Amino acid sequence: MHRLPFRAAAFDHVVTNAVLEHVANPFRAVAEVSRVLRPGGVFAGSAAFLEPYHDRSRFHLAPDGLLHVLRSAGLAVRGIWPQEGWLVFDSLAEMPGPVSAPTRWVLRRLAAFERRLRRRRLHPRATAEGRRWLAARTPAELDAERLHVAGQIDFVAEKP
């Protein structure tokens, strides 16, 4: 991905799925994607965030880090959201690694509990923000919360 064998402005759409955490330099890789996109072209994909280390992963990008990488390549970010059903507890329970079977069992239960809490629009952190614990959240607020505990982040960006 650091030196794509295509002419500039060759594509309308580039898709990656869980690739950016494996490249040696995500800034260079996304700059290459931007180079081969036509103006108005779309770059869509996903990147690991709170997934455990896997298959020589190097750069697990936090939401702000992913935004920085995309914008540094001159792309306009159209959307960024947590991958549905793949929060940190899910990824820790399912990804390969040195996690015992009993620990995976506990992580799966924590993931289910987390989903139930968020489905009901509850989150204990709200009390620290001065809001009532049982206060309803808008869909945007829920996505913002889930983004901070996502195993993987999905995105859509456009070349101006």
PDB file of C-alpha atoms in Angstrom:
ATOM      1  CA  MET A   1       0.000   0.000   0.000  1.00  0.00           C
ATOM      2  CA  HIS A   2       2.955   2.365   0.307  1.00  0.00           C
ATOM      3  CA  ARG A   3       3.534   2.534  -3.454  1.00  0.00           C
ATOM      4  CA  LEU A   4       0.439   1.505  -5.386  1.00  0.00           C
ATOM      5  CA  PRO A   5       1.119   0.547  -9.026  1.00  0.00           C
ATOM      6  CA  PHE A   6      -1.613   2.781 -10.449  1.00  0.00           C
ATOM      7  CA  ARG A   7      -1.659   6.204 -12.047  1.00  0.00           C
ATOM      8  CA  ALA A   8      -2.913   9.189 -10.087  1.00  0.00           C
ATOM      9  CA  ALA A   9      -6.691   9.754 -10.024  1.00  0.00           C
ATOM     10  CA  ALA A  10      -7.354   6.255 -11.399  1.00  0.00           C
ATOM     11  CA  PHE A  11     -10.190   5.166  -9.090  1.00  0.00           C
ATOM     12  CA  ASP A  12     -13.593   6.343  -7.912  1.00  0.00           C
ATOM     13  CA  HIS A  13     -13.591   4.134  -4.814  1.00  0.00           C
ATOM     14  CA  VAL A  14     -10.997   2.383  -2.644  1.00  0.00           C
ATOM     15  CA  VAL A  15     -12.005  -0.095   0.072  1.00  0.00           C
ATOM     16  CA  THR A  16      -9.860  -1.519   2.876  1.00  0.00           C
ATOM     17  CA  ASN A  17     -10.995  -3.882   5.584  1.00  0.00           C
ATOM     18  CA  ALA A  18      -8.796  -4.141   8.675  1.00  0.00           C
ATOM     19  CA  VAL A  19      -5.641  -3.236   6.729  1.00  0.00           C
ATOM     20  CA  LEU A  20      -4.321   0.022   8.174  1.00  0.00           C
ATOM     21  CA  GLU A  21      -3.174  -1.570  11.437  1.00  0.00           C
ATOM     22  CA  HIS A  22      -0.869  -3.879   9.429  1.00  0.00           C
ATOM     23  CA  VAL A  23       0.983  -1.382   7.219  1.00  0.00           C
ATOM     24  CA  ALA A  24       4.412  -0.036   8.174  1.00  0.00           C
ATOM     25  CA  ASN A  25       3.285   3.581   7.791  1.00  0.00           C
ATOM     26  CA  PRO A  26      -0.458   4.369   7.776  1.00  0.00           C
ATOM     27  CA  PHE A  27       0.214   7.996   6.808  1.00  0.00           C
ATOM     28  CA  ARG A  28       2.075   6.914   3.654  1.00  0.00           C
ATOM     29  CA  ALA A  29      -0.490   4.223   2.831  1.00  0.00           C
ATOM     30  CA  VAL A  30      -3.460   6.607   3.079  1.00  0.00           C
ATOM     31  CA  ALA A  31      -1.550   9.257   1.096  1.00  0.00           C
ATOM     32  CA  GLU A  32      -1.210   6.654  -1.680  1.00  0.00           C
ATOM     33  CA  VAL A  33      -4.932   5.947  -1.524  1.00  0.00           C
ATOM     34  CA  SER A  34      -5.572   9.679  -1.829  1.00  0.00           C
ATOM     35  CA  ARG A  35      -3.188   9.880  -4.803  1.00  0.00           C
ATOM     36  CA  VAL A  36      -5.025   7.167  -6.773  1.00  0.00           C
ATOM     37  CA  LEU A  37      -8.513   8.546  -5.984  1.00  0.00           C
ATOM     38  CA  ARG A  38     -10.212  10.872  -8.424  1.00  0.00           C
ATOM     39  CA  PRO A  39     -11.634  14.130  -7.038  1.00  0.00           C
ATOM     40  CA  GLY A  40     -14.917  13.165  -5.410  1.00  0.00           C
ATOM     41  CA  GLY A  41     -13.622   9.600  -4.978  1.00  0.00           C
ATOM     42  CA  VAL A  42     -14.478   7.704  -1.814  1.00  0.00           C
ATOM     43  CA  PHE A  43     -12.196   5.811   0.566  1.00  0.00           C
ATOM     44  CA  ALA A  44     -14.134   3.438   2.822  1.00  0.00           C
ATOM     45  CA  GLY A  45     -12.897   0.893   5.286  1.00  0.00           C
ATOM     46  CA  SER A  46     -12.132  -0.130   8.821  1.00  0.00           C
ATOM     47  CA  ALA A  47      -9.172  -0.003  11.171  1.00  0.00           C
ATOM     48  CA  ALA A  48      -8.398  -1.778  14.435  1.00  0.00           C
ATOM     49  CA  PHE A  49      -8.622   0.217  17.630  1.00  0.00           C
ATOM     50  CA  LEU A  50      -9.034  -1.825  20.825  1.00  0.00           C
ATOM     51  CA  GLU A  51      -8.595  -5.237  19.224  1.00  0.00           C
ATOM     52  CA  PRO A  52      -5.722  -7.222  20.715  1.00  0.00           C
ATOM     53  CA  TYR A  53      -2.436  -7.597  18.861  1.00  0.00           C
ATOM     54  CA  HIS A  54      -2.915  -9.905  15.861  1.00  0.00           C
ATOM     55  CA  ASP A  55      -1.082 -11.019  12.721  1.00  0.00           C
ATOM     56  CA  ARG A  56       1.781  -8.510  12.993  1.00  0.00           C
ATOM     57  CA  SER A  57      -0.513  -5.550  13.639  1.00  0.00           C
ATOM     58  CA  ARG A  58       1.463  -2.360  14.182  1.00  0.00           C
ATOM     59  CA  PHE A  59      -0.846   0.643  14.369  1.00  0.00           C
ATOM     60  CA  HIS A  60      -4.156   0.370  16.189  1.00  0.00           C
ATOM     61  CA  LEU A  61      -5.646   3.773  15.549  1.00  0.00           C
ATOM     62  CA  ALA A  62      -7.734   5.574  18.150  1.00  0.00           C
ATOM     63  CA  PRO A  63     -10.662   7.524  16.648  1.00  0.00           C
ATOM     64  CA  ASP A  64      -8.694  10.800  16.791  1.00  0.00           C
ATOM     65  CA  GLY A  65      -5.642   9.083  15.283  1.00  0.00           C
ATOM     66  CA  LEU A  66      -7.672   7.698  12.384  1.00  0.00           C
ATOM     67  CA  LEU A  67      -9.141  11.146  11.724  1.00  0.00           C
ATOM     68  CA  HIS A  68      -5.619  12.613  11.763  1.00  0.00           C
ATOM     69  CA  VAL A  69      -4.287  10.025   9.288  1.00  0.00           C
ATOM     70  CA  LEU A  70      -7.208  10.544   6.867  1.00  0.00           C
ATOM     71  CA  ARG A  71      -7.093  14.344   7.055  1.00  0.00           C
ATOM     72  CA  SER A  72      -3.292  14.411   6.702  1.00  0.00           C
ATOM     73  CA  ALA A  73      -3.756  12.773   3.300  1.00  0.00           C
ATOM     74  CA  GLY A  74      -6.096  15.595   2.256  1.00  0.00           C
ATOM     75  CA  LEU A  75      -9.270  13.538   2.628  1.00  0.00           C
ATOM     76  CA  ALA A  76     -12.528  14.935   3.969  1.00  0.00           C
ATOM     77  CA  VAL A  77     -13.956  12.554   6.566  1.00  0.00           C
ATOM     78  CA  ARG A  78     -17.654  11.949   5.903  1.00  0.00           C
ATOM     79  CA  GLY A  79     -18.241   9.484   8.720  1.00  0.00           C
ATOM     80  CA  ILE A  80     -16.512   7.513  11.437  1.00  0.00           C
ATOM     81  CA  TRP A  81     -18.308   5.037  13.699  1.00  0.00           C
ATOM     82  CA  PRO A  82     -17.710   1.953  15.837  1.00  0.00           C
ATOM     83  CA  GLN A  83     -18.018  -1.350  14.030  1.00  0.00           C
ATOM     84  CA  GLU A  84     -21.364  -2.715  15.145  1.00  0.00           C
ATOM     85  CA  GLY A  85     -21.160  -5.681  17.494  1.00  0.00           C
ATOM     86  CA  TRP A  86     -17.371  -5.477  17.845  1.00  0.00           C
ATOM     87  CA  LEU A  87     -16.646  -3.594  21.022  1.00  0.00           C
ATOM     88  CA  VAL A  88     -13.517  -4.149  23.081  1.00  0.00           C
ATOM     89  CA  PHE A  89     -14.865  -7.083  25.110  1.00  0.00           C
ATOM     90  CA  ASP A  90     -16.050  -8.868  21.945  1.00  0.00           C
ATOM     91  CA  SER A  91     -12.685  -8.445  20.262  1.00  0.00           C
ATOM     92  CA  LEU A  92     -10.724  -9.585  23.320  1.00  0.00           C
ATOM     93  CA  ALA A  93     -12.925 -12.685  23.632  1.00  0.00           C
ATOM     94  CA  GLU A  94     -12.784 -13.678  19.967  1.00  0.00           C
ATOM     95  CA  MET A  95      -9.368 -12.647  18.623  1.00  0.00           C
ATOM     96  CA  PRO A  96      -6.442 -15.088  18.794  1.00  0.00           C
ATOM     97  CA  GLY A  97      -4.050 -14.541  21.644  1.00  0.00           C
ATOM     98  CA  PRO A  98      -2.939 -15.718  25.053  1.00  0.00           C
ATOM     99  CA  VAL A  99      -6.370 -15.475  26.682  1.00  0.00           C
ATOM    100  CA  SER A 100      -7.612 -18.478  28.643  1.00  0.00           C
ATOM    101  CA  ALA A 101     -10.971 -20.129  28.023  1.00  0.00           C
ATOM    102  CA  PRO A 102     -12.377 -18.964  31.393  1.00  0.00           C
ATOM    103  CA  THR A 103     -11.273 -15.403  30.646  1.00  0.00           C
ATOM    104  CA  ARG A 104     -12.936 -15.561  27.213  1.00  0.00           C
ATOM    105  CA  TRP A 105     -16.143 -16.752  28.915  1.00  0.00           C
ATOM    106  CA  VAL A 106     -16.049 -13.757  31.293  1.00  0.00           C
ATOM    107  CA  LEU A 107     -15.287 -11.356  28.416  1.00  0.00           C
ATOM    108  CA  ARG A 108     -18.288 -12.635  26.429  1.00  0.00           C
ATOM    109  CA  ARG A 109     -20.533 -12.038  29.454  1.00  0.00           C
ATOM    110  CA  LEU A 110     -19.103  -8.540  29.895  1.00  0.00           C
ATOM    111  CA  ALA A 111     -19.733  -7.819  26.207  1.00  0.00           C
ATOM    112  CA  ALA A 112     -23.357  -8.918  26.515  1.00  0.00           C
ATOM    113  CA  PHE A 113     -23.797  -6.806  29.661  1.00  0.00           C
ATOM    114  CA  GLU A 114     -22.223  -3.778  27.931  1.00  0.00           C
ATOM    115  CA  ARG A 115     -24.591  -4.123  24.964  1.00  0.00           C
ATOM    116  CA  ARG A 116     -27.615  -4.348  27.293  1.00  0.00           C
ATOM    117  CA  LEU A 117     -26.521  -1.250  29.193  1.00  0.00           C
ATOM    118  CA  ARG A 118     -26.049   0.753  26.035  1.00  0.00           C
ATOM    119  CA  ARG A 119     -29.237  -0.540  24.412  1.00  0.00           C
ATOM    120  CA  ARG A 120     -31.147   0.881  27.363  1.00  0.00           C
ATOM    121  CA  ARG A 121     -29.163   4.087  27.043  1.00  0.00           C
ATOM    122  CA  LEU A 122     -27.486   3.701  30.397  1.00  0.00           C
ATOM    123  CA  HIS A 123     -23.898   4.366  31.211  1.00  0.00           C
ATOM    124  CA  PRO A 124     -22.291   4.897  34.619  1.00  0.00           C
ATOM    125  CA  ARG A 125     -19.830   7.464  33.227  1.00  0.00           C
ATOM    126  CA  ALA A 126     -22.740   9.864  32.773  1.00  0.00           C
ATOM    127  CA  THR A 127     -22.769  10.666  36.493  1.00  0.00           C
ATOM    128  CA  ALA A 128     -19.201  12.019  36.222  1.00  0.00           C
ATOM    129  CA  GLU A 129     -20.432  14.345  33.465  1.00  0.00           C
ATOM    130  CA  GLY A 130     -23.146  15.721  35.760  1.00  0.00           C
ATOM    131  CA  ARG A 131     -25.954  13.920  33.951  1.00  0.00           C
ATOM    132  CA  ARG A 132     -28.388  11.441  35.427  1.00  0.00           C
ATOM    133  CA  TRP A 133     -27.344   7.829  35.006  1.00  0.00           C
ATOM    134  CA  LEU A 134     -30.705   6.822  33.522  1.00  0.00           C
ATOM    135  CA  ALA A 135     -30.916   9.760  31.115  1.00  0.00           C
ATOM    136  CA  ALA A 136     -31.722   8.850  27.514  1.00  0.00           C
ATOM    137  CA  ARG A 137     -29.027   9.378  24.911  1.00  0.00           C
ATOM    138  CA  THR A 138     -29.481  10.388  21.307  1.00  0.00           C
ATOM    139  CA  PRO A 139     -28.228   7.934  18.655  1.00  0.00           C
ATOM    140  CA  ALA A 140     -25.291  10.283  18.006  1.00  0.00           C
ATOM    141  CA  GLU A 141     -24.360  10.298  21.717  1.00  0.00           C
ATOM    142  CA  LEU A 142     -24.558   6.494  21.815  1.00  0.00           C
ATOM    143  CA  ASP A 143     -22.289   6.179  18.768  1.00  0.00           C
ATOM    144  CA  ALA A 144     -19.817   8.632  20.316  1.00  0.00           C
ATOM    145  CA  GLU A 145     -19.696   6.527  23.480  1.00  0.00           C
ATOM    146  CA  ARG A 146     -19.322   3.250  21.565  1.00  0.00           C
ATOM    147  CA  LEU A 147     -16.541   4.764  19.470  1.00  0.00           C
ATOM    148  CA  HIS A 148     -14.397   4.997  22.614  1.00  0.00           C
ATOM    149  CA  VAL A 149     -14.743   1.277  23.343  1.00  0.00           C
ATOM    150  CA  ALA A 150     -14.740  -0.072  19.778  1.00  0.00           C
ATOM    151  CA  GLY A 151     -12.637  -3.033  18.763  1.00  0.00           C
ATOM    152  CA  GLN A 152     -12.642  -1.671  15.231  1.00  0.00           C
ATOM    153  CA  ILE A 153     -13.652   1.619  13.624  1.00  0.00           C
ATOM    154  CA  ASP A 154     -15.375   2.029  10.246  1.00  0.00           C
ATOM    155  CA  PHE A 155     -14.933   5.150   8.149  1.00  0.00           C
ATOM    156  CA  VAL A 156     -15.849   6.908   4.910  1.00  0.00           C
ATOM    157  CA  ALA A 157     -13.713   9.719   3.535  1.00  0.00           C
ATOM    158  CA  GLU A 158     -13.796  11.623   0.254  1.00  0.00           C
ATOM    159  CA  LYS A 159     -11.142  13.267  -1.869  1.00  0.00           C
ATOM    160  CA  PRO A 160     -12.195  16.908  -2.439  1.00  0.00           C
TER     161      PRO A 160
END
